[in-house]
CSV table of C-alpha atoms in Angstrom, one decimal:
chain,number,residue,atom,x,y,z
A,1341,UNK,CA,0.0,0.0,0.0
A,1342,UNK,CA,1.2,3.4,-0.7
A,1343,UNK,CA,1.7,6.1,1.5
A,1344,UNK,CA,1.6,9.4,0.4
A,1345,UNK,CA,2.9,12.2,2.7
A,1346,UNK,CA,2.7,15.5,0.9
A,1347,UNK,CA,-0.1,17.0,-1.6
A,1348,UNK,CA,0.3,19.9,-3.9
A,1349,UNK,CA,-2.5,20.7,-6.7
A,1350,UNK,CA,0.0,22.6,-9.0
A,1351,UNK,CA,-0.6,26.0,-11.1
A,1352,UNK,CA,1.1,25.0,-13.8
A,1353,UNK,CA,2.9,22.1,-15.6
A,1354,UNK,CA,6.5,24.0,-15.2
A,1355,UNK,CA,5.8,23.2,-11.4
A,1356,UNK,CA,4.6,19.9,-11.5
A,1357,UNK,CA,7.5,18.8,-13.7
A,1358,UNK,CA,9.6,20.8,-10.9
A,1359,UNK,CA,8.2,18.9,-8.5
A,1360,UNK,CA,8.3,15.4,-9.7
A,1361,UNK,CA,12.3,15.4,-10.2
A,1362,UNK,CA,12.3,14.5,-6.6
A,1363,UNK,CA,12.2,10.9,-6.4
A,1364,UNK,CA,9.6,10.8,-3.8
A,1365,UNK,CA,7.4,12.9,-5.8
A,1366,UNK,CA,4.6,11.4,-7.8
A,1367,UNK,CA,1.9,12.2,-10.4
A,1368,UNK,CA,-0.9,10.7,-8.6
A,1369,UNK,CA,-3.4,11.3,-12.3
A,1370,UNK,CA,-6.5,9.1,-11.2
A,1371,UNK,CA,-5.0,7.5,-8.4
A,1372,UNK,CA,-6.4,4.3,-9.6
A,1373,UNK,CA,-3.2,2.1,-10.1
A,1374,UNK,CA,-1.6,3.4,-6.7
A,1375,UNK,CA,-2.6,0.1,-4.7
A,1376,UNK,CA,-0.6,-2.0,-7.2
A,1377,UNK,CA,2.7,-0.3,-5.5
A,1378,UNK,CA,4.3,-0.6,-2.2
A,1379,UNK,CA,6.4,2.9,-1.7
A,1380,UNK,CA,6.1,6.1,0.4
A,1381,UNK,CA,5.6,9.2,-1.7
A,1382,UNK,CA,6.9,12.5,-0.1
A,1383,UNK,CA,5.0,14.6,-2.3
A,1384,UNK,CA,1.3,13.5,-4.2
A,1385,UNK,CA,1.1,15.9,-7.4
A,1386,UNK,CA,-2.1,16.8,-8.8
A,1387,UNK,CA,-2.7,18.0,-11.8
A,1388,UNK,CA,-6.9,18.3,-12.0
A,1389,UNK,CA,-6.5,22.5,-12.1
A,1390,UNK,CA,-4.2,22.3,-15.9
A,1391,UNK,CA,-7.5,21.3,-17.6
A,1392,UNK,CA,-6.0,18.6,-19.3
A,1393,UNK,CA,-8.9,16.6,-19.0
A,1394,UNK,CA,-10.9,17.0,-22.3
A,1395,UNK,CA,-10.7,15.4,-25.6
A,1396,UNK,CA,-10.4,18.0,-28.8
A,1397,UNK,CA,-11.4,16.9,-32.2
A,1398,UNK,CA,-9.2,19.3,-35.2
A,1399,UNK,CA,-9.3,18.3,-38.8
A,1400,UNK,CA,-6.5,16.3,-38.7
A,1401,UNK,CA,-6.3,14.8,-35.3
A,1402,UNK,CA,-8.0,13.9,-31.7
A,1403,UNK,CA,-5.9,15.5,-28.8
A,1404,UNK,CA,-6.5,13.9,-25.9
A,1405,UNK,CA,-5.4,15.6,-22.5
A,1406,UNK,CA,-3.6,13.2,-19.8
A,1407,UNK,CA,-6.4,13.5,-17.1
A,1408,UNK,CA,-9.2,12.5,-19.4
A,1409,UNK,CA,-11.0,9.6,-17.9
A,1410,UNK,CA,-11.2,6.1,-19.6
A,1411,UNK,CA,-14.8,6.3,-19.4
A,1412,UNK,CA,-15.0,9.7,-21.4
A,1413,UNK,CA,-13.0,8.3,-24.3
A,1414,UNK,CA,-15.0,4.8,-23.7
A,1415,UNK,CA,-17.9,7.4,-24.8
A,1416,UNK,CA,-16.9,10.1,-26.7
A,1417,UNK,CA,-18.6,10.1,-30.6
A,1418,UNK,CA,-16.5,11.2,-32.5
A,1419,UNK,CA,-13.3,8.6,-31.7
A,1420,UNK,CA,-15.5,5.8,-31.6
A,1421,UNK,CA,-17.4,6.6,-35.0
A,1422,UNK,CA,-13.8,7.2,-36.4
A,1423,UNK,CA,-12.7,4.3,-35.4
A,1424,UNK,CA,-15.5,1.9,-35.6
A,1425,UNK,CA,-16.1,1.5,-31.7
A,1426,UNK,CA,-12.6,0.4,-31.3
A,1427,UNK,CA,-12.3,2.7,-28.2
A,1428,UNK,CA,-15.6,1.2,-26.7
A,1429,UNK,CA,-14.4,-2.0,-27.0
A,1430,UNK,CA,-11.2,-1.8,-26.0
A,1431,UNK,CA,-12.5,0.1,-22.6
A,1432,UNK,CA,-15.8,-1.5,-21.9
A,1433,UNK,CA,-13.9,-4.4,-19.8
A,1434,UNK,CA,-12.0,-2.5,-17.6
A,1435,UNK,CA,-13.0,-3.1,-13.9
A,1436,UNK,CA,-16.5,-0.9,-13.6
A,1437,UNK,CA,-17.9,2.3,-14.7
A,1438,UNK,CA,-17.3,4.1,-11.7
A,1439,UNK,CA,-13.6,2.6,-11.8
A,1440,UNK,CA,-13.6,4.2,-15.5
A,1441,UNK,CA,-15.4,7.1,-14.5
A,1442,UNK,CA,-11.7,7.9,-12.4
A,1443,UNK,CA,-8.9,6.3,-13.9
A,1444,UNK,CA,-6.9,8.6,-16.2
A,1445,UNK,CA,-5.5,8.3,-20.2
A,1446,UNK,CA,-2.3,9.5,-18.9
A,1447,UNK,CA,-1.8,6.5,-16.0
A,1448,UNK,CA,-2.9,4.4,-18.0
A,1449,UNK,CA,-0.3,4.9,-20.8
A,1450,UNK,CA,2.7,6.7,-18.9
A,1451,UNK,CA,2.9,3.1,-16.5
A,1452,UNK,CA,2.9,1.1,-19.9
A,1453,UNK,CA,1.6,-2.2,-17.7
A,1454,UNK,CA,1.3,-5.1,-19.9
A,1455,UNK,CA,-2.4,-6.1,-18.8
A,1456,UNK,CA,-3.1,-2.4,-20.3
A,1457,UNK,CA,-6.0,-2.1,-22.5
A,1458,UNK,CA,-6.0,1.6,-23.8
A,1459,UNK,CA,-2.2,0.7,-24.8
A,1460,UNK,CA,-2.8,-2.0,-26.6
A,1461,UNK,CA,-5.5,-0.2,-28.5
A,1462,UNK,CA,-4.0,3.2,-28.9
A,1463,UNK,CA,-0.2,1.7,-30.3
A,1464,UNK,CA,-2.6,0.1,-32.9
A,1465,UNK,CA,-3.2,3.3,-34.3
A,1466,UNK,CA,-0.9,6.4,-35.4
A,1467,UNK,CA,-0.7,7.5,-32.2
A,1468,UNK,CA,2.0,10.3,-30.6
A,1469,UNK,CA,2.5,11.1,-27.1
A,1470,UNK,CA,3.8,14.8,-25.6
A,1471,UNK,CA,5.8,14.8,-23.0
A,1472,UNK,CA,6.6,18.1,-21.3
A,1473,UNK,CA,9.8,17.8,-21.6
A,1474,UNK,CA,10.6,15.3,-24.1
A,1475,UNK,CA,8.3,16.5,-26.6
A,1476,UNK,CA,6.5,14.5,-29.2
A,1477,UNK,CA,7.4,10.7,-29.0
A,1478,UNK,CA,5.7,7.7,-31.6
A,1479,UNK,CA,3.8,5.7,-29.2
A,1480,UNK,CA,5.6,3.3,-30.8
A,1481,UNK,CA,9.1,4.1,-29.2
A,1482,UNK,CA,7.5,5.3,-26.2
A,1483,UNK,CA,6.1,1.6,-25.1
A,1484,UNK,CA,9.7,0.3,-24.8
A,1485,UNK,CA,11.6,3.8,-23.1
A,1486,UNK,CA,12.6,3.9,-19.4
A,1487,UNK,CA,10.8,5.4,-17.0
A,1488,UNK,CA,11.9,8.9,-16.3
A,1489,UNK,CA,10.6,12.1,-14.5
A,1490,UNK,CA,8.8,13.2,-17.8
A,1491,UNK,CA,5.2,14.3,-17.3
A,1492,UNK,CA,2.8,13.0,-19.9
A,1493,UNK,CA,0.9,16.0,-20.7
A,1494,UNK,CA,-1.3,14.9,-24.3
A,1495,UNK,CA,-2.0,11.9,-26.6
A,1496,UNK,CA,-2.4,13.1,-30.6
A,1497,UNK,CA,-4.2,10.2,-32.9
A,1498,UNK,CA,-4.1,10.8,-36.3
A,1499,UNK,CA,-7.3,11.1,-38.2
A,1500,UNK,CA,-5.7,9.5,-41.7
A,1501,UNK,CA,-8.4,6.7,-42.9
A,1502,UNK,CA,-7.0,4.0,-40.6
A,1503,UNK,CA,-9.6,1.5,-39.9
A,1504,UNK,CA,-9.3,-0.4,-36.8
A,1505,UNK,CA,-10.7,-3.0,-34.2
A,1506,UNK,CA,-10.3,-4.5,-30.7
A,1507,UNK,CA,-10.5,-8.0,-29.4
A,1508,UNK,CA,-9.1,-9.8,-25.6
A,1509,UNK,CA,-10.0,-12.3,-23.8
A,1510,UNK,CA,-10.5,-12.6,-20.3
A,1511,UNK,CA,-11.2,-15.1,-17.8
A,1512,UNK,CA,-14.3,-13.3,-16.2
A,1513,UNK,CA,-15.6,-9.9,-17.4
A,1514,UNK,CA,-14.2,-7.0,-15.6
A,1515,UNK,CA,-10.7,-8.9,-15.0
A,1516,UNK,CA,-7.7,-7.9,-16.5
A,1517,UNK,CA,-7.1,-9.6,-19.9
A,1518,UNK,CA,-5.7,-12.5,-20.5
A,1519,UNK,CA,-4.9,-11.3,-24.0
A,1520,UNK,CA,-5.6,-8.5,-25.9
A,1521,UNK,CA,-5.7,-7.9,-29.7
A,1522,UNK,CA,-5.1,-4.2,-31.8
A,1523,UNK,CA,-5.4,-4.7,-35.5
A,1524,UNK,CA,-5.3,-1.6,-37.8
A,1525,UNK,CA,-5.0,-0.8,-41.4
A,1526,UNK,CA,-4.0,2.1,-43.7
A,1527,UNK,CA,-4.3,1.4,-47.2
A,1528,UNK,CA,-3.0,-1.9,-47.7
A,1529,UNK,CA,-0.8,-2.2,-44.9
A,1530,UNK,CA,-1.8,-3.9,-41.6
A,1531,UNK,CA,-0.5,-3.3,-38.1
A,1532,UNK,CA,-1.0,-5.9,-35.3
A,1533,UNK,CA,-0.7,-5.3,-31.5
A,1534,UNK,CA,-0.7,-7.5,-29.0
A,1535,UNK,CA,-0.9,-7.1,-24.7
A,1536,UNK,CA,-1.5,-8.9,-21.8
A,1537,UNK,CA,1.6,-11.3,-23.1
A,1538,UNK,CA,1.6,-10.8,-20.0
A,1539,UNK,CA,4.4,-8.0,-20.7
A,1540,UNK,CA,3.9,-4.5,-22.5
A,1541,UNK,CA,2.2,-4.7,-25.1
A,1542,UNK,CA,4.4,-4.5,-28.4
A,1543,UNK,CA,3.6,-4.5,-32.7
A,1544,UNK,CA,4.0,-7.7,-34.0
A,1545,UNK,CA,7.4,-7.6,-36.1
A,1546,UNK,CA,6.3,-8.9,-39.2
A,1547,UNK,CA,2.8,-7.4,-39.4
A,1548,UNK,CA,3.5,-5.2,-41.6
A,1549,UNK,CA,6.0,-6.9,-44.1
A,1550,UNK,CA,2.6,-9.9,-44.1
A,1551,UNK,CA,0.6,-7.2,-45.1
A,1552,UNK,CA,1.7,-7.6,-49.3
A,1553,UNK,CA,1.3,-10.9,-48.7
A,1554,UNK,CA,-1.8,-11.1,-47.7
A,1555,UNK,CA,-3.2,-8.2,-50.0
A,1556,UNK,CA,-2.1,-10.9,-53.0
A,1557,UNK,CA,-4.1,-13.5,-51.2
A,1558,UNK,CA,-6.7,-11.7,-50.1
A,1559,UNK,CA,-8.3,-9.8,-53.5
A,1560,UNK,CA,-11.5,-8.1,-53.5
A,1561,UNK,CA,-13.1,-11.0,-55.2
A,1562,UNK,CA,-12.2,-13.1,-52.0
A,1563,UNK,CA,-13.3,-10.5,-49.5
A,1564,UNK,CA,-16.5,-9.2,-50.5
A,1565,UNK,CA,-17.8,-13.5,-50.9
A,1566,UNK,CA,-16.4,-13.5,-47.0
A,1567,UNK,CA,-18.5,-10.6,-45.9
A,1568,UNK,CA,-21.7,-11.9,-48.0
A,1569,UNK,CA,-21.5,-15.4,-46.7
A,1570,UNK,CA,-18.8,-15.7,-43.9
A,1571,UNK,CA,-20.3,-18.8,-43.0
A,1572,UNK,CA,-20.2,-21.1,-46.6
A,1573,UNK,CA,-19.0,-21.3,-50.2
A,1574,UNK,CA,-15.5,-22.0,-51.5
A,1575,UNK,CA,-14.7,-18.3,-51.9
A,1576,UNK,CA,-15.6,-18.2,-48.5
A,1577,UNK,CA,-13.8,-20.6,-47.2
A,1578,UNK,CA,-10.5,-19.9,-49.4
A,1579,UNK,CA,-11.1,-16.0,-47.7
A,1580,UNK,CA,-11.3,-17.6,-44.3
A,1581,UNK,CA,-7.9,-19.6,-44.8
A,1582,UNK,CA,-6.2,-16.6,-46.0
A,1583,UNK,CA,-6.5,-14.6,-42.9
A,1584,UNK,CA,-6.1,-17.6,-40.1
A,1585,UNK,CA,-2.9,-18.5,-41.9
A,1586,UNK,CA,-2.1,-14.8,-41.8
A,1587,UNK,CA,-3.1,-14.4,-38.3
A,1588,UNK,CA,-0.8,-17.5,-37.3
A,1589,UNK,CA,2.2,-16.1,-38.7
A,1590,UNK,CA,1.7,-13.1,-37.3
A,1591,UNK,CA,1.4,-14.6,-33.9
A,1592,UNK,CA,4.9,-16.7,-34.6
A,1593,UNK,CA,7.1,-13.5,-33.9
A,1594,UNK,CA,5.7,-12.8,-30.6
A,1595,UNK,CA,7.1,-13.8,-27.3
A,1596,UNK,CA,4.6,-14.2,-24.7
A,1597,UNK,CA,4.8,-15.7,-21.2
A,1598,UNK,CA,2.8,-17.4,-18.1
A,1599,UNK,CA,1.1,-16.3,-15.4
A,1600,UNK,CA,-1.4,-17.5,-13.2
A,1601,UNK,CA,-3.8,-16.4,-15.7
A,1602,UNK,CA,-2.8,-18.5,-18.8
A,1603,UNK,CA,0.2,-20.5,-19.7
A,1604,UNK,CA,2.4,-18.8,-22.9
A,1605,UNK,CA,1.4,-21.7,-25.6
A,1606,UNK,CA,-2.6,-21.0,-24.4
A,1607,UNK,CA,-1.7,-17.1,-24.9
A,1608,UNK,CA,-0.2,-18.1,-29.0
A,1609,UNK,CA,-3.2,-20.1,-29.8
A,1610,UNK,CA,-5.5,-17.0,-28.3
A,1611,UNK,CA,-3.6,-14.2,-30.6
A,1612,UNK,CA,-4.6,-16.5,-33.6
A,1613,UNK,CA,-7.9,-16.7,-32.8
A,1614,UNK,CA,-8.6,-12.7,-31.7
A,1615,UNK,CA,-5.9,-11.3,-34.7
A,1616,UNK,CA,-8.2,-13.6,-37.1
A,1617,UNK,CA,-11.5,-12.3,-35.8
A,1618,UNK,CA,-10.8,-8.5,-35.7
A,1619,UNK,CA,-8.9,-8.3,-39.4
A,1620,UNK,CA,-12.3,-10.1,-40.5
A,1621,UNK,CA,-14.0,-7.1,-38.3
A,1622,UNK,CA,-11.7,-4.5,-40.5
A,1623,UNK,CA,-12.9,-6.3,-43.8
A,1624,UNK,CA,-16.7,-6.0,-42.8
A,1625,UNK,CA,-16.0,-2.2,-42.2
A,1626,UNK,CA,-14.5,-2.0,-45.6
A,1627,UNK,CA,-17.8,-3.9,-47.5
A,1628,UNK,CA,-20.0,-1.6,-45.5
A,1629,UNK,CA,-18.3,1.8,-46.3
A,1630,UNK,CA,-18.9,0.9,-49.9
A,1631,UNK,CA,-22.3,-0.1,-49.4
């Protein structure tokens, strides 16, 4: 259990960032997560005055502000309508509403835990994080940096036609996942993520290098007999072993582990399954668009 010694609601991010350098400083965000540690913090910073808790829509991008709550991006319109729901999905299982309701984008993403939801679904997108001091950093470089005294202070998501959907599996509903499934595409070019391994959540290597691959495999002909009759026909079928071959090799280059949850080999025959399921999700979105 933590302690926590000190509280200052700070002005300004120059002060909290001035703050935190002190090792037994903290930004406590939510304070959701706090019971999963064991230290003493000198100093509790909050950050609920910097009005960094709203989600901003521009042409070009959503800017989400660090203390936004899981539940309003669970909710909000326009993400989930540009992304097909993905953001409803990838939330919906997280603990409880009123758990949601609290917890913070920022926590969620700056403690890059492997049983993390929102970072499994947000580093399947094109997705940027600003760091007060560090400045803009790819989500993609950001899941695998150190820990530092950085404060997290925005997540940008492009808005560039990238289709995308969410799958995991857990044992009982509001459990943490046993695995959990990103799968994204721009163009013709796929990108797979994968968490709950039970480590941080990393793209699959060769996602994107399958992706021509698959596009040969795969033509339209192929895909729209999937979407028509998913369930039948040798178009159909031919469709369906396309993507569960594609979904097995993606699953090949990952590493994943054991845990009292699920064993590693259980956690490679899941990703097939949940990488198959949503890229047949993203193909569905495509045949209705033209519709």
């Amino acid at each position: 259990m933590y302690t926590i010694q000190g509280y200052e609601k700070v002005q300004s991010l120059e002060e909290a960032y001035e703050l935190n350098q002190k090792k037994n400083s903290a930004i406590i965000g939510g304070g959701m997560w706090l019971r999963l540690g064991s230290r003493a913090i000198g100093n509790a910073i909050d950050l609920s005055n910097l009005e960094l808790n709203r989600i901003e829509e521009t042409e070009d991008e959503f800017v989400i502000g660090c203390m936004t709550s899981l539940r309003d991006i669970e909710c909000h319109e326009g993400l989930n309508q540009y992304f097909h729901g993905m953001m409803k999905e990838a939330l919906k299982g997280i603990v409880g509403t009123q758990f949601r309701n609290t917890a913070t984008i920022g926590g969620s993403l700056y403690q890059r835990f492997g049983f993390s939801d929102p970072l499994t679904a947000f580093l399947a997108l094109d997705t940027t994080v600003e760091m007060y001091a560090g400045g803009m950093i790819p989500l993609d470089e950001f899941v695998s940096m150190n820990y530092d005294r950085d404060i997290l202070v925005r997540i940008h998501v492009k808005k560039n036609g990238r289709q995308a959907a969410y799958q995991s599996f857990r044992n009982t509903k509001t459990d943490f996942p046993v695995l959990a499934v990103g799968v994204s595409r721009l163009n013709k070019q796929w990108k797979i993520t994968i968490g709950a391994r039970p480590a941080r959540a990393v793209v699959a290597e060769n996602s994107e290098k399958l992706s021509e691959k698959l596009a040969e495999s795969l033509p339209e002909s192929l895909t729209e007999s999937m979407a028509e009759k998913p369930a039948g026909g040798p178009a159909g079928d031919a469709a369906e072993g396309v993507i569960r071959e594609f979904a097995a090799e993606v699953s090949e280059k990952v590493r994943f582990g054991s845990n009292m949850r699920a064993s590693g080999e259980y956690r490679r025959m899941l990703s097939e399954v949940l990488i198959y399921r949503a890229v047949k999700d993203i193909l569905s979105q495509s045949k209705k668009k033209e519709m």
